[in-house]
Short mmCIF file of C-alpha atoms in Angstrom, two decimals:
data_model
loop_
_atom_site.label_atom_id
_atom_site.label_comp_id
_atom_site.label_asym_id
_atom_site.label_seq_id
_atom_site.Cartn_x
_atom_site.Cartn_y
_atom_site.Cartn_z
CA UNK K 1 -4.32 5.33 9.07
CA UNK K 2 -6.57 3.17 7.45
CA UNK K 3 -4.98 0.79 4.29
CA UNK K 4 -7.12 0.80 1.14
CA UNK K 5 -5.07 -1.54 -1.06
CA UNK K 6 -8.03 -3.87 -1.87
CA UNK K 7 -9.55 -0.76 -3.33
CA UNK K 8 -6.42 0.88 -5.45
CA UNK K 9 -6.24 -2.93 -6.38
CA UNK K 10 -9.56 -2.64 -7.75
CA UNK K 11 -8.88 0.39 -9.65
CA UNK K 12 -5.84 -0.72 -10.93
CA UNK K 13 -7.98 -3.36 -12.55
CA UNK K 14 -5.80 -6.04 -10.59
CA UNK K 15 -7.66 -9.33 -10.03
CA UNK K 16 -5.28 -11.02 -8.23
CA UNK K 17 -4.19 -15.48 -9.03
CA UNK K 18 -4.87 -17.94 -6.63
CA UNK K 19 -1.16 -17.92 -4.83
CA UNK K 20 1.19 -20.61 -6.08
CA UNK K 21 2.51 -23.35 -4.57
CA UNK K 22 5.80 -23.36 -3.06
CA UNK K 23 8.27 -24.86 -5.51
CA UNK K 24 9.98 -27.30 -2.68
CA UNK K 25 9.29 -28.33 1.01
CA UNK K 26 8.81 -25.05 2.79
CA UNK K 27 5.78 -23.09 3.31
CA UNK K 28 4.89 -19.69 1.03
CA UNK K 29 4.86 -17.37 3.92
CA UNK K 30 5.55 -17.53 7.75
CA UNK K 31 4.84 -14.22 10.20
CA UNK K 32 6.51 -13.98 13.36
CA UNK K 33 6.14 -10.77 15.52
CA UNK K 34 4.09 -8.75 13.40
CA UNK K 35 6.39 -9.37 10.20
CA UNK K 36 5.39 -11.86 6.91
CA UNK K 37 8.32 -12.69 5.47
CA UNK K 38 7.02 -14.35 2.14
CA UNK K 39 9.27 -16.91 0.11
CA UNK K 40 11.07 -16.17 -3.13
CA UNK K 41 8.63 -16.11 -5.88
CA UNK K 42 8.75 -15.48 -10.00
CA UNK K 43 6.76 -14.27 -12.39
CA UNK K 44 3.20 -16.17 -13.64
CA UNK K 45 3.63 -17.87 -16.66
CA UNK K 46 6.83 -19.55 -15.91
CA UNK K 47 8.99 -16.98 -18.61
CA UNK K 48 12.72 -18.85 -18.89
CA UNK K 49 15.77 -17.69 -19.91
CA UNK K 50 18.18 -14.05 -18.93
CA UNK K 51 18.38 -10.67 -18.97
CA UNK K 52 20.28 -9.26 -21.81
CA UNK K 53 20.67 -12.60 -23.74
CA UNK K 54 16.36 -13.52 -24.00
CA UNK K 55 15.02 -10.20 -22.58
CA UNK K 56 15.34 -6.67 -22.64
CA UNK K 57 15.23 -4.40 -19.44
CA UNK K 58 11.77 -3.34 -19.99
CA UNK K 59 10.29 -7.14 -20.02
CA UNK K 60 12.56 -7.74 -16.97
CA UNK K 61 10.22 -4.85 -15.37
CA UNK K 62 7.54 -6.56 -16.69
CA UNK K 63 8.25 -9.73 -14.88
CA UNK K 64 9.43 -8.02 -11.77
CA UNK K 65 5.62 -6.40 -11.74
CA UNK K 66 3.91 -10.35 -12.70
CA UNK K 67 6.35 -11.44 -9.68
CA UNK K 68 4.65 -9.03 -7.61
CA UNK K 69 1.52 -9.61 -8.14
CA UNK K 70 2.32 -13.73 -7.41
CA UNK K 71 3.44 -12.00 -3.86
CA UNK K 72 0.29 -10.10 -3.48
CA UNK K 73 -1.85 -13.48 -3.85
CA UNK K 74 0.11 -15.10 -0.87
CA UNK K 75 -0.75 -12.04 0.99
CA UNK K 76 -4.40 -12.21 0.46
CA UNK K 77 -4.38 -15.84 0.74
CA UNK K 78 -2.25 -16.05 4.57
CA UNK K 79 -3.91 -12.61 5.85
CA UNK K 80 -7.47 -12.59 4.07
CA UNK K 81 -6.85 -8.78 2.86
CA UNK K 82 -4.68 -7.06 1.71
CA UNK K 83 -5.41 -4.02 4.00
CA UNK K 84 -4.19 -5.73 6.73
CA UNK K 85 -0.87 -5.19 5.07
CA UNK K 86 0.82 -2.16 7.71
CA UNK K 87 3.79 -1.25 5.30
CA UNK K 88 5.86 -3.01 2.77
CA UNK K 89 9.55 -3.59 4.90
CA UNK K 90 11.92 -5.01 2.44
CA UNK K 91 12.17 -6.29 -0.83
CA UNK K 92 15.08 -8.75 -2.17
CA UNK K 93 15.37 -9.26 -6.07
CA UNK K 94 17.84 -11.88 -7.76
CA UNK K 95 17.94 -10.94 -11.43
CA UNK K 96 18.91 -13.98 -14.06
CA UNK K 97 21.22 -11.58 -16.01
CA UNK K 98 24.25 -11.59 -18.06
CA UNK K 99 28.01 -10.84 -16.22
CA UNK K 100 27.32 -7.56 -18.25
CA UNK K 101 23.53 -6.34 -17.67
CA UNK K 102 23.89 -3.23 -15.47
CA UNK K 103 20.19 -2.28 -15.09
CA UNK K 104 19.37 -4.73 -12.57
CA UNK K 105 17.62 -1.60 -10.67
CA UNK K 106 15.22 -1.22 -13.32
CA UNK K 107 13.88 -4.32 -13.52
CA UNK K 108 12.98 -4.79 -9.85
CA UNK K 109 11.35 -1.57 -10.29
CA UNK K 110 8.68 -3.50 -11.96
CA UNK K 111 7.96 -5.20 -8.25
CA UNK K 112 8.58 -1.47 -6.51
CA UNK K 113 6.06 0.37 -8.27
CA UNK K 114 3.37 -2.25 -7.82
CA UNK K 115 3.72 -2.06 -4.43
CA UNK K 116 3.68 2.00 -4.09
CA UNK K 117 0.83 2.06 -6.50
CA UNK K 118 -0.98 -0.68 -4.08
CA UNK K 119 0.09 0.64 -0.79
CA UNK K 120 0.77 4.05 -1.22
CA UNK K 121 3.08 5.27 1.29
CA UNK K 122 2.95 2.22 2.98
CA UNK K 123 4.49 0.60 0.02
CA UNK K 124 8.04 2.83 0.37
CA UNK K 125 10.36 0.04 1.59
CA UNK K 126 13.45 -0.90 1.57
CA UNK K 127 15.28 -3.31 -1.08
CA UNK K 128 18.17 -4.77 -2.32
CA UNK K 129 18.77 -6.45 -5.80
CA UNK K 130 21.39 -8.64 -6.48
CA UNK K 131 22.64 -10.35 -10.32
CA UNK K 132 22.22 -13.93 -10.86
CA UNK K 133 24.40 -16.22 -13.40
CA UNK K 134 21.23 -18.88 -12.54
CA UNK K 135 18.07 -18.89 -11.11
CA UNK K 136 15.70 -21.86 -10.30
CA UNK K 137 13.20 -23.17 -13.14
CA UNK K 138 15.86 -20.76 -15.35
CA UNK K 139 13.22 -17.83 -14.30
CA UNK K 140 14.24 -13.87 -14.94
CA UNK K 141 13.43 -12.81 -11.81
CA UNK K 142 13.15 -14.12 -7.90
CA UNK K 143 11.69 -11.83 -5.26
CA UNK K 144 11.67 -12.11 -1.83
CA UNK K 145 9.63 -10.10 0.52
CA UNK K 146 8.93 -9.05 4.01
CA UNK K 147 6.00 -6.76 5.28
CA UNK K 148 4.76 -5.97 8.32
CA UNK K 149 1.16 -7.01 8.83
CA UNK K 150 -1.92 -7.15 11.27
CA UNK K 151 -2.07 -10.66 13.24
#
């Protein structure tokens, strides 16, 4: 079955960053066997602070969705297009949060939709999300992701 995410990007009115750098010494992406496993990014924009204290659940979605479109630019930039994507395989979210935010589910939504709405059913994937009492830069929200993808 054919992708078309370069085209639901399109209609999504998506235009996509140049990807950023990594933040340290290690590279944005690496595939091995069929699988890019893409390093943690945040949103664009640099937002600091936590959930529940600075932001609300429904910016924390917000950032989770900037955060994935910061993933999709490393995935057009190591594969060429984004069609070449096969299926999204597993997502990871760290969520800067209070000791009593509870909703760290709906704020990595933000990332999951993006990535059904881009891939369609190749965009079901697995995930876990995980509370933070820090993250680096003092950012909302870290992803990292895995996909399987055309070599």
């Amino acid at each position: 079955m054919a992708n078309h995410a370069e085209e639901r990007l399109r209609q999504l009115g998506i235009s996509l960053p140049e990807a950023s750098s990594p933040a340290a010494k290690y590279a944005n992406y690496v595939i091995v066997d069929g699988l890019m496993y893409v390093s943690g990014k945040g949103p664009s924009g640099q937002p600091r602070g936590k959930l529940g204290v600075q932001y609300t659940t429904e910016q924390g979605y917000e950032f989770a969705r900037l955060t994935g479109i910061e993933v999709l630019a490393v995935l057009k930039e190591g594969l060429g297009s984004l069609d070449k994507v096969k299926r999204v395989v597993k997502i990871q979210g760290f969520v800067n949060a209070t000791a009593n935010f509870e909703e760290h589910h709906k704020v990595l939504n933000g990332f999951s939709d993006l990535m059904l709405e881009v891939f369609g059913d190749q965009g079901i994937h697995a995930r876990s999300v995980f509370g933070a009492v820090s993250l680096r830069d003092q950012l909302p929200v870290i992803v990292d992701s895995i996909f399987q993808v055309e070599e």
